[in-house]
Short mmCIF file of C-alpha atoms and ligand atoms in Angstrom, two decimals:
data_model
loop_
_atom_site.label_atom_id
_atom_site.label_comp_id
_atom_site.label_asym_id
_atom_site.label_seq_id
_atom_site.Cartn_x
_atom_site.Cartn_y
_atom_site.Cartn_z
CA MET A 162 83.58 133.38 117.87
CA ALA A 163 84.43 134.07 113.91
CA ALA A 164 83.47 131.62 111.51
CA LEU A 165 86.31 130.32 109.27
CA SER A 166 85.73 130.35 105.65
CA ASP A 167 86.81 127.29 103.44
CA ASN A 168 89.68 129.01 102.13
CA GLU A 169 90.94 129.52 105.92
CA LEU A 170 90.18 125.88 106.66
CA ALA A 171 92.32 124.73 103.95
CA ARG A 172 94.92 127.06 104.45
CA TYR A 173 95.22 126.27 108.34
CA ALA A 174 94.66 122.70 107.90
CA ARG A 175 98.16 121.54 109.34
CA GLN A 176 97.71 123.44 112.39
CA LEU A 177 93.94 123.13 112.98
CA ILE A 178 94.24 119.32 113.34
CA LEU A 179 96.44 119.85 116.56
CA PRO A 180 94.30 119.44 119.46
CA GLU A 181 96.33 122.53 120.93
CA VAL A 182 94.94 124.71 118.27
CA ASP A 183 91.65 123.07 116.96
CA LEU A 184 88.81 125.10 115.14
CA GLU A 185 88.04 127.00 118.22
CA GLY A 186 91.77 128.34 118.77
CA GLN A 187 92.02 129.07 115.07
CA ALA A 188 88.94 131.21 115.21
CA ARG A 189 90.52 132.88 118.40
CA LEU A 190 93.71 133.58 116.50
CA LYS A 191 91.64 135.33 113.59
CA GLN A 192 89.99 137.65 115.98
CA SER A 193 93.08 138.70 117.71
CA ARG A 194 95.43 141.66 117.62
CA VAL A 195 98.97 141.48 118.33
CA LEU A 196 101.24 144.65 118.76
CA VAL A 197 104.89 143.72 117.58
CA VAL A 198 107.19 146.91 118.80
CA GLY A 199 110.19 146.57 116.68
CA ALA A 200 110.77 145.53 112.97
CA GLY A 201 114.31 144.18 113.46
CA GLY A 202 115.93 140.77 113.93
CA LEU A 203 113.24 139.87 116.55
CA GLY A 204 110.13 141.49 114.79
CA THR A 205 110.70 140.38 111.49
CA PRO A 206 110.49 136.52 112.29
CA ALA A 207 107.87 137.13 114.97
CA ALA A 208 105.63 139.29 112.52
CA GLN A 209 105.91 136.56 109.78
CA TYR A 210 105.17 133.67 112.00
CA LEU A 211 102.02 135.55 113.49
CA ALA A 212 100.73 136.52 110.04
CA GLY A 213 101.37 132.90 108.85
CA ALA A 214 99.62 131.59 111.85
CA GLY A 215 96.38 133.51 111.05
CA VAL A 216 96.43 136.12 113.66
CA GLY A 217 93.70 138.47 112.43
CA SER A 218 95.32 141.67 112.92
CA VAL A 219 99.04 142.51 113.29
CA ARG A 220 100.16 146.12 114.31
CA LEU A 221 103.85 146.89 113.76
CA ALA A 222 105.65 149.92 115.27
CA ASP A 223 109.12 151.11 114.23
CA ASP A 224 110.80 154.30 113.08
CA ASP A 225 114.06 152.76 111.58
CA ARG A 226 115.32 152.26 107.91
CA ILE A 227 116.73 149.14 106.60
CA ALA A 228 120.40 148.98 106.51
CA LEU A 229 122.71 146.51 104.91
CA SER A 230 124.08 145.45 108.47
CA ASN A 231 120.43 144.52 109.19
CA LEU A 232 120.32 141.80 106.09
CA PRO A 233 122.18 138.80 107.72
CA ARG A 234 119.25 138.43 110.39
CA GLN A 235 116.35 140.32 109.20
CA LEU A 236 115.39 138.02 106.31
CA ALA A 237 112.09 139.61 105.45
CA TYR A 238 114.19 142.50 103.89
CA THR A 239 116.10 142.39 100.78
CA GLU A 240 118.81 144.48 98.98
CA ASP A 241 116.26 146.14 97.00
CA ASP A 242 114.54 147.46 100.27
CA LEU A 243 117.82 149.32 101.64
CA GLY A 244 116.81 152.96 102.85
CA GLN A 245 113.25 152.08 103.17
CA LEU A 246 111.18 152.22 106.37
CA LYS A 247 111.25 148.87 107.95
CA VAL A 248 107.53 149.07 108.96
CA GLY A 249 106.30 149.88 105.44
CA VAL A 250 108.39 146.92 103.83
CA LEU A 251 107.40 144.52 106.51
CA ALA A 252 103.88 145.33 106.37
CA GLN A 253 103.72 144.92 102.92
CA ARG A 254 105.61 141.22 103.06
CA LEU A 255 103.01 140.23 105.53
CA ARG A 256 100.14 141.32 103.35
CA ASP A 257 101.80 139.67 100.46
CA ALA A 258 102.02 136.59 102.49
CA ASN A 259 98.52 136.53 103.94
CA GLY A 260 95.75 138.56 102.40
CA GLY A 261 93.21 137.54 104.95
CA ILE A 262 94.78 139.35 107.70
CA ALA A 263 94.79 143.19 108.61
CA VAL A 264 98.20 144.66 109.15
CA ASP A 265 98.70 148.21 110.39
CA ALA A 266 102.16 149.90 110.24
CA HIS A 267 103.11 152.69 112.66
CA CYS A 268 106.39 154.60 112.07
CA VAL A 269 106.94 155.50 115.54
CA ARG A 270 108.86 154.49 118.79
CA PHE A 271 106.88 152.90 121.65
CA ASN A 272 106.94 155.41 124.70
CA GLY A 273 104.50 156.97 127.02
CA ASP A 274 103.23 159.45 124.34
CA THR A 275 102.62 156.84 121.44
CA ALA A 276 101.51 153.93 123.96
CA PRO A 277 98.04 154.72 124.04
CA ALA A 278 97.26 154.65 120.41
CA LEU A 279 99.52 151.72 119.67
CA LEU A 280 97.83 149.57 122.55
CA GLU A 281 94.29 150.63 121.20
CA GLY A 282 92.39 147.06 120.64
CA VAL A 283 95.60 144.93 121.42
CA ASP A 284 95.28 141.53 122.94
CA ILE A 285 98.98 141.11 123.72
CA VAL A 286 102.30 142.78 123.01
CA LEU A 287 105.58 141.31 121.60
CA ASP A 288 108.62 143.15 122.49
CA ALA A 289 111.29 143.11 119.72
CA THR A 290 112.80 146.55 120.54
CA ASP A 291 116.39 145.79 121.81
CA SER A 292 116.19 148.66 123.94
CA LEU A 293 116.02 148.67 127.83
CA GLN A 294 114.13 151.94 128.06
CA ALA A 295 111.54 150.49 125.44
CA ARG A 296 110.96 147.48 127.47
CA LEU A 297 110.38 149.60 130.81
CA ASP A 298 108.03 151.49 128.64
CA ILE A 299 105.96 148.60 127.42
CA ASP A 300 105.98 147.11 131.02
CA ARG A 301 104.54 150.41 132.34
CA ALA A 302 102.13 150.94 129.57
CA THR A 303 100.85 147.48 129.47
CA TYR A 304 100.54 147.31 133.12
CA ALA A 305 98.24 150.50 133.04
CA ALA A 306 96.19 149.12 130.31
CA ARG A 307 96.15 145.68 131.90
CA LEU A 308 97.79 143.71 129.13
CA PRO A 309 100.20 141.20 128.83
CA TRP A 310 103.52 141.35 127.06
CA VAL A 311 106.29 138.90 125.96
CA LEU A 312 110.08 140.31 126.39
CA GLY A 313 112.72 139.00 124.04
CA ALA A 314 116.25 139.95 123.99
CA ALA A 315 119.23 138.64 122.38
CA VAL A 316 122.91 139.68 122.06
CA GLY A 317 126.01 137.79 120.73
CA THR A 318 125.09 134.23 120.99
CA SER A 319 122.79 134.57 124.02
CA GLY A 320 119.25 135.11 124.19
CA GLN A 321 116.30 135.40 126.74
CA TRP A 322 112.70 135.73 126.97
CA ALA A 323 109.89 135.90 129.33
CA ALA A 324 106.15 136.46 129.76
CA PHE A 325 104.36 139.13 131.99
CA ASP A 326 100.69 138.59 132.35
CA GLU A 327 98.27 141.33 132.85
CA THR A 328 98.15 140.92 136.66
CA ARG A 329 101.84 140.89 137.26
CA ARG A 330 101.25 138.68 140.30
CA GLU A 331 104.54 137.00 139.68
CA GLY A 332 106.41 140.26 139.37
CA CYS A 333 106.89 142.65 136.48
CA TYR A 334 109.94 143.89 134.33
CA HIS A 335 110.31 146.79 136.66
CA CYS A 336 111.18 144.30 139.49
CA LEU A 337 113.78 142.75 137.31
CA MET A 338 115.33 145.86 135.99
CA ARG A 339 115.61 149.59 137.31
CA GLU A 340 115.15 152.53 135.33
CA PRO A 341 118.43 153.09 133.40
CA ASP A 342 120.76 155.78 134.85
CA SER A 343 121.74 156.65 131.36
CA PRO A 344 119.96 156.31 128.00
CA GLU A 345 123.13 154.68 126.54
CA ASN A 346 122.69 150.77 126.90
CA LEU A 347 124.77 148.52 125.10
CA GLY A 348 122.99 146.49 122.47
CA CYS A 349 123.70 144.28 119.00
CA ALA A 350 125.23 147.39 117.50
CA GLU A 351 127.93 147.39 120.13
CA LEU A 352 128.10 143.59 121.18
CA GLY A 353 127.39 141.78 117.96
CA ILE A 354 124.60 139.19 117.13
CA LEU A 355 124.38 136.13 115.12
CA GLY A 356 121.14 135.70 113.05
CA PRO A 357 120.00 132.29 114.12
CA VAL A 358 120.41 133.36 117.83
CA VAL A 359 117.73 136.18 117.47
CA GLY A 360 115.46 134.09 115.36
CA LEU A 361 115.37 131.42 118.25
CA VAL A 362 114.43 134.12 120.77
CA ALA A 363 111.80 135.43 118.34
CA LEU A 364 110.18 132.05 117.82
CA HIS A 365 110.15 131.12 121.53
CA GLN A 366 108.28 134.47 121.93
CA THR A 367 105.80 133.81 119.03
CA LEU A 368 105.04 130.47 120.35
CA LEU A 369 104.10 132.02 123.59
CA VAL A 370 101.95 134.67 122.03
CA ILE A 371 100.17 131.90 119.77
CA ARG A 372 99.67 129.62 122.78
CA TYR A 373 97.91 132.75 124.69
CA LEU A 374 95.75 133.61 122.10
CA VAL A 375 94.70 130.02 121.47
CA GLY A 376 93.51 129.67 125.16
CA ALA A 377 96.60 128.70 127.10
CA ALA A 378 97.67 130.46 130.22
CA LEU A 379 100.62 132.56 129.81
CA PRO A 380 103.66 131.30 131.96
CA SER A 381 104.60 134.34 133.78
CA GLY A 382 107.30 134.36 136.45
CA TYR A 383 110.19 132.80 134.55
CA LEU A 384 113.14 134.26 132.60
CA HIS A 385 114.29 131.75 130.03
CA MET A 386 117.89 132.11 129.28
CA LEU A 387 119.50 130.57 126.18
CA ASP A 388 123.22 130.07 125.39
CA ALA A 389 122.80 129.40 121.47
CA TRP A 390 126.08 128.44 121.02
CA THR A 391 125.89 125.17 123.21
CA GLY A 392 122.31 124.99 123.01
CA GLU A 393 121.69 125.24 126.71
CA THR A 394 118.64 126.93 128.31
CA ARG A 395 117.97 127.78 131.72
CA LYS A 396 114.58 128.92 133.50
CA LEU A 397 115.07 131.29 136.30
CA GLY A 398 112.09 132.03 138.58
CA LEU A 399 111.33 135.77 139.07
CA SER A 400 110.21 137.26 142.20
CA VAL A 401 108.22 140.31 142.94
CA CYS A 402 110.56 143.07 144.31
CA GLY A 403 108.67 144.37 147.27
CA ASP A 404 109.64 148.08 146.59
CA CYS A 405 109.03 147.94 142.91
CA GLU A 406 107.83 151.34 141.71
CA LEU A 407 105.51 149.59 139.11
CA CYS A 408 103.81 146.76 140.34
CA GLN A 409 103.96 147.63 143.97
CA THR A 410 103.04 151.16 144.22
CA LEU A 411 100.65 151.57 141.22
CA SER A 412 97.25 150.25 141.44
CA THR A 413 95.24 149.68 138.33
ZN1 LIG B 721 107.19 145.11 139.82
#
């Protein structure tokens, strides 16, 4: 287990005293690597909280540039950053916030071609993509690599999140969603989004990741749905699709 320096003990003092974290959990966080796919409304708060909590290595993947319409909810970015690559700016923000962690930024989209390099050495993947196809790609690649991932999605005033452990015994994302017939899926650009809604979803995802990294089981098999306007949440049980093309046909 990685030893913690005096500086780290002081820095993480408020979370170290939680029995849920403890010294051992903090040391586990230090040894962990998380891949955050997407550096937008979900990815910016998720990456900032992971870095703040002391996750030892944060890897970012995104090929988008910062636009004016991002600023209401992607609060890691400022007006001076407009036009810059999101991963480059976000990586620097994380390094500025916590010099004790490693951050590597990849200006790529997650797909079957980029997955092997992006997943190398990773413990868990946080989906922050706003893309059905990307989530299907993450599901497929992490299943093949026997890695867990945490889905997050938000549109309008609604959000949802779910965790999939490495076994997919409780089902996988392909059990829930089939491959899209068309590459066009309506997202926040078409349907709108309110900043705090996407922030709420991202922080639920981040909590699941931190809990997992400090040693808690990943609560797979549930889709959490949030109506952020009323504050109501629902938890739906997921089931294995008997003819799922991923978890019922591919063995790893
Ligand atoms: Zn499945």
